[in-house]
């Protein structure tokens, strides 16, 4: 129930529409009951054939026999006034009046039924939108470590599939409001007609509660499994579609198909189990309803035919009331089931929204808008959450403004982790990083990252136009600025050769472009941001020679007058660096310029140079 209360908090902003829906629901139930209640005088008029006075007298005399002892004088007076109005005049006048009232009752019943559905739909759709928006917004607040441990398809499934909990709102405010009111209205009618007959008929109802609770618990369990399985299917889809080139290259189409079919088969089995359990409640409630009806008909027939304490028209009115209660009772038996299903899905959503960001602004963070002097790593140590082993082990280094810093080392030495700490993708486990003497943990994250431009080996482009990808994150950007940075990034010419130039859609992740073209757009995007600090993480390692030359030229233009961190791949970048940091097993083992480090015959840099860079120098 705790989960469900969390869900209901999202309804609060729409209390006006919800209140109107509840009011409409109450009026719907009242007019629905009125349509049944008006059948009694209609039956009396049609089948007795007497004058209005005779009908009224008979009805009045009968009323004393079946009005319950605890009925108030107010109810009796209201009923008497109603009967006096209905049965005044000739038979034709009575028929006209009764039929007119029935028509009015049906009109208002339909009208308020529509209004309650309309207002509730408004609440539902905005409610689902708010949960989805909150989940997506909170996702952006979570650190990189969170995404490192979560599957993309799993997160997509939670925000697209699990968020569909609108049915739970219906269960509460449609069923738990309308159906109980409908039951109360019809129950009052039945009690007024014959309280003995009503109590006798409802002796069987409590037996259904045990089955309903048992079914609800089973449904919550199966619903959670179902949401997890659809997340697995979404993950497979996301991986195979994004990696379709590898799938085809390795000829593993059948392997991936078999994996997908296995998951969908399991999903289908869970669905069938869930449907089987869910559908138990419906026939059971129908059986209970049939039992109530059988008991009511037997005992009511006895009152009419044997004891003659109940008129035939009153008995028919009672049956109409009892049978009209069957649908709302049946709906109520599904409420707990729907709540359990919704709660299982909501649990998975709240796992996202209730995950506390580990990288966040401190209270009253420092605002900065420029980088003036230096970046300092002070005894920085770091390990990832899922492993206690240190990736960085006591990093101490100062980087002056305007310096080009190259990071060199074998795979796993900690180069990418080093640069990821600067924009606070992760926080150091121990030690500190400061910019101009200010600990970056105390700087507003948005301000800190505005100082930086990042170009990685895996270029991320969006399924948008080239122009919008370059101007990513900017609401308004002069076109001449976009053209300027594209030229500096050596991208202008190939863009003009595209079918629609700068308005060409690049496809999902930029699949319509080559690796070198994507990288040059990424550099143009960084140039437009014009940050004082640039980070290049293996930016040219995956490119062919021709593309690498063009990208390298663009990088060199971008590095001008900026503090630059380069995870090295190309020799020329290493040679021009003001400082080369050689990392090994999470430690800085050498610091210096290219020529200095080459002179150290026993140094790691010399070995790496001979292995990786000698062919570039030839």
Coordinates of C-alpha atoms in Angstrom, one line a residue:
X1 CA 0.0 0.0 0.0
X2 CA 3.0 2.3 0.5
X3 CA 3.8 2.2 -3.2
X4 CA 0.2 3.0 -4.0
X5 CA 0.2 6.0 -1.8
X6 CA 3.3 7.3 -3.7
X7 CA 1.3 6.9 -6.9
X8 CA -1.6 8.9 -5.5
X9 CA 0.7 11.8 -4.7
X10 CA 0.9 12.5 -8.4
X11 CA -2.9 13.0 -8.5
X12 CA -2.8 15.9 -6.0
X13 CA -2.2 18.7 -8.5
X14 CA -5.3 17.7 -10.4
X15 CA -7.7 17.7 -7.4
X16 CA -10.2 20.1 -9.1
X17 CA -10.7 17.8 -12.1
X18 CA -10.7 14.8 -9.8
X19 CA -13.3 16.4 -7.5
X20 CA -15.5 17.1 -10.6
X21 CA -15.1 13.5 -11.6
X22 CA -16.1 12.3 -8.2
X23 CA -19.1 14.6 -8.1
X24 CA -20.1 13.4 -11.6
X25 CA -19.7 9.9 -10.4
X26 CA -22.0 10.4 -7.4
X27 CA -24.7 12.0 -9.6
X28 CA -24.3 9.2 -12.2
X29 CA -24.9 6.6 -9.5
X30 CA -28.0 8.5 -8.1
X31 CA -29.6 8.8 -11.6
X32 CA -28.7 5.2 -12.4
X33 CA -30.6 4.2 -9.2
X34 CA -33.4 6.5 -10.2
X35 CA -33.9 4.7 -13.5
X36 CA -34.4 1.5 -11.6
X37 CA -36.6 3.0 -8.9
X38 CA -39.0 4.5 -11.5
X39 CA -39.7 1.0 -12.8
X40 CA -41.9 0.2 -9.8
X41 CA -44.6 2.9 -10.3
X42 CA -44.5 2.0 -14.0
X43 CA -45.2 -1.6 -13.2
X44 CA -48.0 -0.7 -10.9
X45 CA -49.6 1.5 -13.5
X46 CA -49.2 -1.0 -16.3
X47 CA -50.3 -4.2 -14.6
X48 CA -52.9 -3.1 -12.1
X49 CA -55.0 -1.2 -14.6
X50 CA -56.8 0.7 -11.8
X51 CA -57.1 4.5 -11.5
X52 CA -54.4 6.6 -10.0
X53 CA -56.2 6.8 -6.7
X54 CA -56.4 3.0 -6.4
X55 CA -52.8 2.6 -7.4
X56 CA -51.7 5.2 -4.8
X57 CA -53.8 3.6 -2.1
X58 CA -52.4 0.2 -2.8
X59 CA -48.9 1.5 -2.9
X60 CA -49.4 3.4 0.3
X61 CA -50.8 0.3 2.1
X62 CA -48.0 -1.9 0.7
X63 CA -45.4 0.5 1.8
X64 CA -46.2 -0.1 5.4
X65 CA -45.5 -3.8 5.0
X66 CA -42.1 -3.5 3.5
X67 CA -40.6 -0.3 4.8
X68 CA -38.0 -1.4 7.4
X69 CA -38.6 -0.7 11.1
X70 CA -35.5 1.5 11.4
X71 CA -36.5 3.7 8.3
X72 CA -36.7 7.3 9.3
X73 CA -39.8 9.5 9.0
X74 CA -37.9 11.6 6.5
X75 CA -37.6 8.7 4.1
X76 CA -41.3 7.9 4.5
X77 CA -42.3 11.5 3.9
X78 CA -40.1 11.8 0.8
X79 CA -41.6 8.5 -0.6
X80 CA -45.1 9.7 0.1
X81 CA -44.5 13.0 -1.6
X82 CA -43.0 11.2 -4.5
X83 CA -45.9 8.8 -4.9
X84 CA -48.4 11.7 -4.5
X85 CA -46.7 13.4 -7.4
X86 CA -46.4 10.3 -9.6
X87 CA -49.9 9.0 -9.1
X88 CA -51.8 12.3 -9.4
X89 CA -54.3 12.4 -12.3
X90 CA -55.5 9.8 -14.9
X91 CA -53.6 6.6 -16.0
X92 CA -52.4 8.4 -19.2
X93 CA -51.0 11.3 -17.1
X94 CA -49.3 8.8 -14.8
X95 CA -47.7 7.0 -17.7
X96 CA -46.6 10.3 -19.3
X97 CA -45.1 11.5 -16.0
X98 CA -43.3 8.2 -15.3
X99 CA -41.9 7.9 -18.8
X100 CA -40.8 11.5 -18.8
X101 CA -39.0 11.0 -15.5
X102 CA -37.4 7.8 -16.7
X103 CA -36.2 9.7 -19.9
X104 CA -34.8 12.6 -17.8
X105 CA -33.1 10.1 -15.4
X106 CA -31.4 8.3 -18.3
X107 CA -30.3 11.6 -19.8
X108 CA -28.6 12.8 -16.7
X109 CA -27.2 9.3 -16.0
X110 CA -25.5 9.4 -19.5
X111 CA -24.4 13.0 -19.1
X112 CA -22.8 12.5 -15.8
X113 CA -21.3 9.2 -16.9
X114 CA -19.6 11.1 -19.8
X115 CA -18.4 13.9 -17.5
X116 CA -16.9 11.6 -14.9
X117 CA -15.0 9.7 -17.7
X118 CA -13.8 13.0 -19.3
X119 CA -12.5 14.5 -16.0
X120 CA -10.9 11.3 -15.0
X121 CA -9.2 10.9 -18.4
X122 CA -7.7 14.4 -17.9
X123 CA -6.3 13.3 -14.5
X124 CA -5.0 10.0 -15.8
X125 CA -3.1 11.3 -18.8
X126 CA -1.5 14.2 -16.9
X127 CA -0.7 11.8 -14.0
X128 CA 1.1 9.4 -16.4
X129 CA 2.9 12.3 -18.1
X130 CA 4.1 13.6 -14.7
X131 CA 5.5 10.3 -13.6
X132 CA 7.2 9.8 -17.0
X133 CA 8.6 13.3 -16.9
X134 CA 9.9 12.9 -13.3
X135 CA 11.5 9.6 -14.1
X136 CA 13.2 11.0 -17.2
X137 CA 14.2 14.3 -15.5
X138 CA 15.7 12.4 -12.5
X139 CA 17.6 10.1 -14.9
X140 CA 19.6 13.1 -16.0
X141 CA 20.6 13.8 -12.4
X142 CA 22.0 10.3 -11.8
X143 CA 25.8 9.9 -12.1
X144 CA 27.7 7.9 -14.8
X145 CA 28.2 5.1 -12.4
X146 CA 24.4 4.4 -12.4
X147 CA 24.3 4.0 -16.2
X148 CA 27.4 1.8 -16.0
X149 CA 25.4 -0.7 -13.9
X150 CA 22.1 -0.5 -15.8
X151 CA 21.1 -1.8 -19.2
X152 CA 19.8 0.8 -21.7
X153 CA 16.8 -1.4 -22.7
X154 CA 15.9 -1.9 -19.0
X155 CA 15.7 1.9 -18.4
X156 CA 13.8 2.4 -21.7
X157 CA 11.3 -0.2 -20.7
X158 CA 10.7 1.3 -17.3
X159 CA 10.0 4.8 -18.7
X160 CA 7.9 3.6 -21.6
X161 CA 6.1 0.5 -20.3
X162 CA 6.2 0.5 -16.5
X163 CA 5.0 4.1 -16.3
X164 CA 1.6 3.1 -17.7
X165 CA -0.1 3.0 -14.3
X166 CA -3.1 5.1 -15.3
X167 CA -5.3 2.1 -14.7
X168 CA -4.6 2.3 -11.0
X169 CA -6.1 5.8 -11.0
X170 CA -9.2 4.3 -12.7
X171 CA -9.3 1.6 -10.1
X172 CA -9.3 4.0 -7.3
X173 CA -11.4 6.9 -8.6
X174 CA -13.7 5.2 -11.0
X175 CA -14.3 1.9 -9.3
X176 CA -13.6 2.8 -5.7
X177 CA -15.8 5.8 -5.9
X178 CA -18.5 5.1 -8.5
X179 CA -19.0 1.4 -7.8
X180 CA -19.5 1.7 -4.0
X181 CA -21.8 4.7 -4.5
X182 CA -23.8 2.6 -7.0
X183 CA -23.9 -0.3 -4.6
X184 CA -25.1 2.0 -1.8
X185 CA -27.8 3.5 -3.9
X186 CA -29.1 0.1 -5.0
X187 CA -28.7 -1.3 -1.5
X188 CA -30.7 1.5 0.0
X189 CA -33.4 0.8 -2.6
X190 CA -33.4 -2.9 -1.7
X191 CA -33.5 -2.2 2.0
X192 CA -36.4 0.2 1.6
X193 CA -38.3 -2.5 -0.3
X194 CA -37.5 -5.4 2.1
X195 CA -34.7 -5.3 4.6
X196 CA -35.2 -9.0 5.5
X197 CA -34.9 -10.0 1.9
X198 CA -31.8 -7.9 1.4
X199 CA -30.0 -9.3 4.4
X200 CA -30.9 -12.8 3.5
X201 CA -29.6 -12.4 0.0
X202 CA -26.2 -11.0 1.1
X203 CA -25.2 -13.8 3.5
X204 CA -23.0 -15.2 0.7
X205 CA -20.9 -12.1 -0.1
X206 CA -18.1 -12.4 2.6
X207 CA -16.9 -15.7 1.1
X208 CA -15.5 -13.9 -2.0
X209 CA -13.0 -11.7 0.0
X210 CA -10.5 -14.5 0.7
X211 CA -10.3 -15.4 -3.0
X212 CA -9.9 -11.7 -4.0
X213 CA -7.0 -11.1 -1.6
X214 CA -5.2 -14.3 -2.7
X215 CA -5.6 -13.5 -6.4
X216 CA -4.3 -10.0 -5.8
X217 CA -1.1 -11.2 -4.2
X218 CA -0.4 -13.6 -7.0
X219 CA -1.1 -10.9 -9.6
X220 CA 1.5 -8.5 -8.1
X221 CA 4.1 -11.3 -8.2
X222 CA 3.4 -12.2 -11.8
X223 CA 3.1 -8.5 -12.8
X224 CA 6.6 -7.8 -11.5
X225 CA 8.0 -10.7 -13.4
X226 CA 6.2 -9.5 -16.5
X227 CA 7.7 -6.0 -16.4
X228 CA 11.1 -7.5 -15.9
X229 CA 10.7 -9.8 -18.9
X230 CA 9.5 -7.0 -21.2
X231 CA 12.5 -5.0 -20.1
X232 CA 14.7 -8.0 -21.2
X233 CA 13.0 -8.1 -24.6
X234 CA 13.5 -4.3 -25.0
X235 CA 17.2 -4.7 -24.1
X236 CA 17.7 -7.4 -26.8
X237 CA 15.9 -5.2 -29.3
X238 CA 18.0 -2.2 -28.5
X239 CA 21.3 -4.1 -28.6
X240 CA 20.6 -6.0 -31.8
X241 CA 19.3 -3.0 -33.7
X242 CA 22.2 -0.7 -32.6
X243 CA 24.7 -3.6 -33.3
X244 CA 23.1 -4.9 -36.5
X245 CA 26.4 -4.5 -38.4
X246 CA 28.2 -6.8 -36.0
X247 CA 25.3 -9.3 -36.0
X248 CA 25.5 -9.5 -39.8
X249 CA 29.3 -9.5 -39.9
X250 CA 29.4 -12.5 -37.6
X251 CA 26.4 -14.2 -39.1
X252 CA 24.6 -14.5 -35.8
X253 CA 21.2 -13.6 -37.0
X254 CA 19.8 -17.0 -36.0
X255 CA 21.6 -16.8 -32.7
X256 CA 20.0 -13.5 -31.9
X257 CA 16.6 -14.6 -33.2
X258 CA 16.7 -17.7 -30.9
X259 CA 17.6 -15.5 -28.0
X260 CA 14.7 -13.2 -28.7
X261 CA 12.2 -16.1 -29.2
X262 CA 13.3 -17.6 -25.9
X263 CA 12.5 -14.4 -24.1
X264 CA 9.1 -13.9 -25.9
X265 CA 8.2 -17.5 -25.1
X266 CA 8.9 -16.9 -21.4
X267 CA 7.0 -13.6 -21.6
X268 CA 4.0 -15.4 -23.1
X269 CA 4.0 -18.1 -20.4
X270 CA 4.0 -15.4 -17.7
X271 CA 1.1 -13.6 -19.4
X272 CA -0.9 -16.8 -19.6
X273 CA -0.3 -17.5 -15.9
X274 CA -1.3 -13.9 -15.0
X275 CA -4.4 -14.1 -17.1
X276 CA -5.4 -17.4 -15.6
X277 CA -5.0 -16.0 -12.1
X278 CA -6.7 -12.7 -12.9
X279 CA -9.7 -14.4 -14.5
X280 CA -10.4 -16.4 -11.4
X281 CA -12.0 -13.4 -9.7
X282 CA -14.5 -12.7 -12.5
X283 CA -16.3 -16.1 -12.7
X284 CA -16.1 -16.4 -8.9
X285 CA -17.9 -13.0 -8.5
X286 CA -20.4 -14.1 -11.1
X287 CA -21.0 -17.3 -9.2
X288 CA -21.5 -15.3 -6.0
X289 CA -23.9 -13.0 -7.9
X290 CA -25.9 -16.0 -9.1
X291 CA -26.0 -17.3 -5.6
X292 CA -27.4 -14.0 -4.4
X293 CA -30.0 -13.9 -7.2
X294 CA -31.1 -17.5 -6.5
X295 CA -31.5 -16.8 -2.8
X296 CA -33.3 -13.6 -3.4
X297 CA -35.7 -15.1 -6.0
X298 CA -36.5 -18.1 -3.7
X299 CA -37.1 -16.0 -0.5
X300 CA -38.8 -13.1 -2.5
X301 CA -41.1 -15.6 -4.2
X302 CA -42.0 -16.9 -0.8
X303 CA -42.8 -13.4 0.5
X304 CA -45.0 -12.7 -2.6
X305 CA -46.8 -16.0 -3.1
X306 CA -46.9 -17.5 0.4
X307 CA -46.8 -14.7 3.0
X308 CA -48.2 -12.1 0.5
X309 CA -46.2 -9.5 2.5
X310 CA -44.6 -8.1 -0.7
X311 CA -46.2 -7.0 -3.9
X312 CA -45.1 -8.3 -7.3
X313 CA -44.0 -4.8 -8.5
X314 CA -41.9 -4.3 -5.3
X315 CA -40.3 -7.7 -5.8
X316 CA -39.4 -6.8 -9.4
X317 CA -38.0 -3.5 -8.2
X318 CA -35.9 -5.4 -5.6
X319 CA -34.6 -7.8 -8.3
X320 CA -33.7 -4.9 -10.6
X321 CA -31.8 -3.3 -7.7
X322 CA -30.0 -6.6 -6.8
X323 CA -29.0 -7.4 -10.4
X324 CA -27.9 -3.8 -10.9
X325 CA -25.5 -4.3 -8.0
X326 CA -23.8 -7.3 -9.7
X327 CA -21.7 -5.2 -12.2
X328 CA -20.3 -2.8 -9.6
X329 CA -19.6 -5.7 -7.2
X330 CA -17.8 -7.5 -10.0
X331 CA -15.8 -4.4 -10.8
X332 CA -14.8 -4.1 -7.2
X333 CA -13.4 -7.6 -7.2
X334 CA -10.9 -6.5 -9.8
X335 CA -9.8 -3.4 -8.0
X336 CA -7.3 -5.1 -5.7
X337 CA -5.9 -7.0 -8.7
X338 CA -5.4 -3.8 -10.7
X339 CA -3.8 -2.1 -7.8
X340 CA -1.3 -4.9 -7.3
X341 CA -0.4 -4.9 -11.0
X342 CA 0.1 -1.1 -11.0
X343 CA 2.1 -1.2 -7.8
X344 CA 4.5 -3.8 -9.3
X345 CA 5.1 -1.5 -12.3
X346 CA 5.3 1.6 -10.1
X347 CA 7.9 -0.1 -7.8
X348 CA 10.3 -0.3 -10.8
X349 CA 9.7 3.4 -11.7
X350 CA 10.3 4.5 -8.1
X351 CA 13.6 2.6 -8.1
X352 CA 14.7 5.3 -10.6
X353 CA 13.1 8.4 -9.0
X354 CA 14.2 7.4 -5.5
X355 CA 17.8 6.6 -6.4
X356 CA 19.7 9.4 -4.7
X357 CA 22.3 11.1 -7.1
X358 CA 25.8 10.7 -5.7
X359 CA 27.0 13.6 -7.9
X360 CA 25.0 16.6 -7.0
X361 CA 25.4 20.3 -6.0
X362 CA 26.2 21.1 -2.4
X363 CA 24.0 23.5 -0.6
X364 CA 24.8 27.0 -1.8
X365 CA 27.3 26.0 -4.6
X366 CA 29.9 28.4 -5.9
X367 CA 29.1 30.0 -9.3
X368 CA 31.9 30.4 -11.8
X369 CA 32.0 31.6 -15.3
X370 CA 35.6 31.4 -16.3
X371 CA 38.9 29.5 -15.9
X372 CA 41.8 31.7 -14.9
X373 CA 44.8 29.9 -13.5
X374 CA 45.2 26.2 -12.8
X375 CA 43.6 22.8 -12.3
X376 CA 45.1 20.8 -9.4
X377 CA 44.9 17.1 -8.6
X378 CA 45.7 16.6 -4.9
X379 CA 46.4 12.9 -3.9
X380 CA 43.4 11.8 -6.0
X381 CA 42.4 8.1 -5.5
X382 CA 39.4 6.5 -7.2
X383 CA 37.6 3.2 -7.5
X384 CA 34.2 2.4 -9.1
X385 CA 31.3 1.5 -6.9
X386 CA 31.2 -2.1 -8.1
X387 CA 34.8 -2.8 -7.4
X388 CA 37.0 -1.9 -4.4
X389 CA 40.2 -2.0 -6.5
X390 CA 41.7 1.5 -7.0
X391 CA 41.8 2.7 -10.6
X392 CA 43.7 5.8 -9.7
X393 CA 46.3 5.7 -6.9
X394 CA 47.4 9.0 -5.5
X395 CA 47.4 11.4 -8.5
X396 CA 49.2 14.7 -7.8
X397 CA 49.6 17.1 -10.7
X398 CA 49.1 20.8 -11.5
X399 CA 47.9 22.0 -15.0
X400 CA 48.3 25.6 -15.9
X401 CA 45.9 27.5 -18.0
X402 CA 46.7 27.1 -21.7
X403 CA 48.7 23.9 -21.3
X404 CA 48.3 20.9 -23.5
X405 CA 48.4 17.8 -21.4
X406 CA 48.7 14.4 -23.1
X407 CA 47.9 11.2 -21.2
X408 CA 49.7 8.1 -22.2
X409 CA 49.5 4.6 -20.9
X410 CA 48.5 1.1 -21.7
X411 CA 44.9 0.0 -21.7
X412 CA 43.4 0.1 -18.2
X413 CA 46.0 2.5 -16.8
X414 CA 43.3 5.0 -15.8
X415 CA 43.6 7.6 -18.6
X416 CA 39.8 7.9 -19.3
X417 CA 39.0 7.8 -15.5
X418 CA 41.5 10.7 -15.0
X419 CA 39.7 13.0 -17.5
X420 CA 36.2 11.8 -16.4
X421 CA 36.9 13.2 -12.9
X422 CA 37.4 16.8 -14.2
X423 CA 33.7 17.4 -15.2
X424 CA 32.5 15.4 -12.2
X425 CA 31.2 12.4 -14.1
X426 CA 32.6 10.7 -11.0
X427 CA 33.9 12.1 -7.7
X428 CA 37.3 11.0 -6.3
X429 CA 37.2 8.4 -3.6
X430 CA 39.9 10.2 -1.8
X431 CA 41.8 13.5 -2.4
X432 CA 40.4 16.5 -4.3
X433 CA 40.4 18.3 -7.6
X434 CA 40.4 22.1 -7.7
X435 CA 39.9 24.8 -10.3
X436 CA 41.5 28.2 -9.5
X437 CA 41.8 27.1 -5.8
X438 CA 38.1 26.0 -5.6
X439 CA 37.2 22.4 -4.9
X440 CA 35.1 21.3 -7.9
X441 CA 32.7 19.6 -5.5
X442 CA 31.8 23.1 -4.3
X443 CA 31.3 24.5 -7.7
X444 CA 27.8 24.4 -9.3
X445 CA 27.8 21.4 -11.7
X446 CA 26.2 23.3 -14.5
X447 CA 28.8 26.1 -14.3
X448 CA 31.7 23.6 -14.1
X449 CA 30.6 21.7 -17.2
X450 CA 30.0 24.9 -19.2
X451 CA 33.8 25.4 -18.9
X452 CA 34.5 22.1 -20.8
X453 CA 34.1 20.6 -24.2
X454 CA 34.5 16.9 -24.7
X455 CA 35.2 14.9 -27.8
X456 CA 35.3 11.2 -27.4
X457 CA 36.2 8.2 -29.6
X458 CA 32.5 7.2 -29.7
X459 CA 30.9 10.2 -31.2
X460 CA 27.3 10.8 -30.2
X461 CA 25.0 12.5 -32.7
X462 CA 21.3 12.7 -32.6
X463 CA 18.7 11.8 -35.3
X464 CA 18.5 15.5 -36.2
X465 CA 19.8 17.8 -38.9
X466 CA 23.5 18.6 -39.2
X467 CA 22.8 22.1 -38.2
X468 CA 20.9 21.1 -35.0
X469 CA 23.6 18.7 -34.0
X470 CA 26.3 21.3 -34.3
X471 CA 24.1 23.8 -32.3
X472 CA 23.1 21.1 -29.8
X473 CA 21.7 22.6 -26.6
X474 CA 21.3 26.1 -28.0
X475 CA 17.8 27.4 -28.5
X476 CA 18.9 30.1 -30.9
X477 CA 22.2 30.2 -32.7
X478 CA 23.1 32.5 -35.7
X479 CA 23.6 30.4 -38.8
X480 CA 26.8 32.2 -39.6
X481 CA 28.3 30.9 -36.4
X482 CA 27.4 27.4 -37.3
X483 CA 29.0 27.8 -40.7
X484 CA 32.1 29.4 -39.1
X485 CA 32.8 26.5 -36.7
X486 CA 32.0 23.9 -39.4
X487 CA 34.7 25.4 -41.6
X488 CA 37.2 25.4 -38.7
X489 CA 36.4 21.8 -38.1
X490 CA 37.0 20.9 -41.7
X491 CA 33.3 19.9 -42.0
X492 CA 31.9 22.6 -44.3
X493 CA 32.8 20.9 -47.6
X494 CA 31.3 17.5 -46.9
X495 CA 28.2 19.1 -45.4
X496 CA 27.6 21.1 -48.6
X497 CA 27.9 17.9 -50.6
X498 CA 25.1 16.3 -48.6
X499 CA 21.6 16.1 -50.3
X500 CA 20.2 18.9 -48.1
X501 CA 23.3 20.5 -46.8
X502 CA 23.1 21.6 -43.2
X503 CA 19.5 20.5 -43.1
X504 CA 20.4 16.8 -43.8
X505 CA 19.2 14.4 -41.2
X506 CA 22.2 12.4 -40.0
X507 CA 20.2 9.3 -38.9
X508 CA 20.2 7.4 -35.6
X509 CA 23.6 8.0 -34.0
X510 CA 24.8 9.6 -37.2
X511 CA 24.7 6.4 -39.2
X512 CA 24.4 8.3 -42.5
X513 CA 27.9 9.7 -41.9
X514 CA 31.4 8.2 -41.9
X515 CA 33.4 8.1 -38.7
X516 CA 35.6 11.0 -39.7
X517 CA 32.5 13.1 -40.6
X518 CA 30.8 12.4 -37.3
X519 CA 34.0 13.3 -35.4
X520 CA 34.3 16.6 -37.3
X521 CA 30.7 17.5 -36.4
X522 CA 31.5 16.7 -32.8
X523 CA 34.5 19.0 -32.9
X524 CA 32.3 21.7 -34.6
X525 CA 29.8 21.3 -31.7
X526 CA 32.6 21.8 -29.2
X527 CA 33.9 24.8 -31.0
X528 CA 30.5 26.5 -31.0
X529 CA 30.4 26.0 -27.2
X530 CA 33.8 27.8 -27.1
X531 CA 34.9 26.3 -23.7
X532 CA 38.2 27.2 -22.1
X533 CA 39.0 23.6 -21.3
X534 CA 38.9 20.8 -23.9
X535 CA 39.1 17.0 -23.3
X536 CA 39.9 14.6 -26.2
X537 CA 39.5 11.0 -25.3
X538 CA 41.0 8.9 -28.1
X539 CA 39.3 11.2 -30.6
X540 CA 41.1 9.9 -33.7
X541 CA 41.8 6.3 -32.7
X542 CA 39.0 4.7 -34.8
X543 CA 39.5 6.7 -38.0
X544 CA 41.2 5.9 -41.3
X545 CA 44.4 7.8 -42.2
X546 CA 42.7 10.4 -44.4
X547 CA 39.9 11.1 -41.9
X548 CA 42.5 11.2 -39.1
X549 CA 44.5 13.9 -40.8
X550 CA 41.4 16.1 -41.3
X551 CA 40.2 15.5 -37.8
X552 CA 43.6 16.1 -36.3
X553 CA 43.8 19.5 -38.2
X554 CA 40.5 20.4 -36.7
X555 CA 41.6 19.3 -33.2
X556 CA 44.7 21.5 -33.4
X557 CA 42.6 24.5 -34.4
X558 CA 40.3 23.7 -31.5
X559 CA 43.2 23.4 -29.0
X560 CA 44.5 26.9 -29.8
X561 CA 44.4 29.2 -26.6
X562 CA 42.7 26.5 -24.6
X563 CA 43.7 24.2 -21.7
X564 CA 43.6 20.8 -23.4
X565 CA 43.6 17.2 -22.1
X566 CA 44.4 14.6 -24.8
X567 CA 44.4 10.9 -24.4
X568 CA 47.0 10.4 -27.0
X569 CA 46.8 8.5 -30.2
X570 CA 48.6 10.5 -32.8
X571 CA 52.3 11.3 -32.5
X572 CA 52.1 14.9 -33.5
X573 CA 49.8 15.6 -30.6
X574 CA 52.2 14.0 -28.2
X575 CA 55.1 16.0 -29.6
X576 CA 53.3 19.3 -29.2
X577 CA 52.1 18.7 -25.7
X578 CA 53.4 21.0 -23.0
X579 CA 53.3 18.1 -20.5
X580 CA 53.0 14.3 -21.0
X581 CA 51.6 12.3 -18.1
X582 CA 52.5 8.6 -18.4
X583 CA 50.1 6.5 -16.4
X584 CA 50.7 2.9 -15.3
X585 CA 48.4 0.9 -13.0
X586 CA 46.6 4.1 -11.8
X587 CA 49.8 6.1 -11.0
X588 CA 51.7 8.8 -12.8
X589 CA 55.1 7.1 -13.4
X590 CA 56.6 9.8 -15.7
X591 CA 56.0 13.5 -16.4
X592 CA 57.7 15.5 -19.1
X593 CA 57.9 16.6 -22.8
X594 CA 58.2 14.2 -25.7
X595 CA 62.0 14.6 -26.2
X596 CA 62.7 14.4 -22.5
X597 CA 60.8 11.2 -22.0
X598 CA 62.3 9.6 -25.1
X599 CA 65.8 10.1 -23.5
X600 CA 64.8 7.9 -20.6
X601 CA 65.8 4.5 -21.9
X602 CA 64.2 2.6 -19.0
X603 CA 61.0 4.7 -18.9
X604 CA 57.6 3.3 -19.9
X605 CA 57.1 6.1 -22.4
X606 CA 60.0 4.9 -24.5
X607 CA 58.6 1.4 -24.6
X608 CA 55.1 2.7 -25.5
X609 CA 56.6 4.9 -28.2
X610 CA 58.5 2.1 -29.8
X611 CA 55.4 -0.1 -29.8
X612 CA 52.7 2.4 -30.9
X613 CA 54.1 5.5 -32.4
X614 CA 57.3 4.6 -34.4
X615 CA 55.2 3.7 -37.5
X616 CA 53.6 7.2 -37.4
X617 CA 57.0 8.9 -37.5
X618 CA 58.1 7.1 -40.7

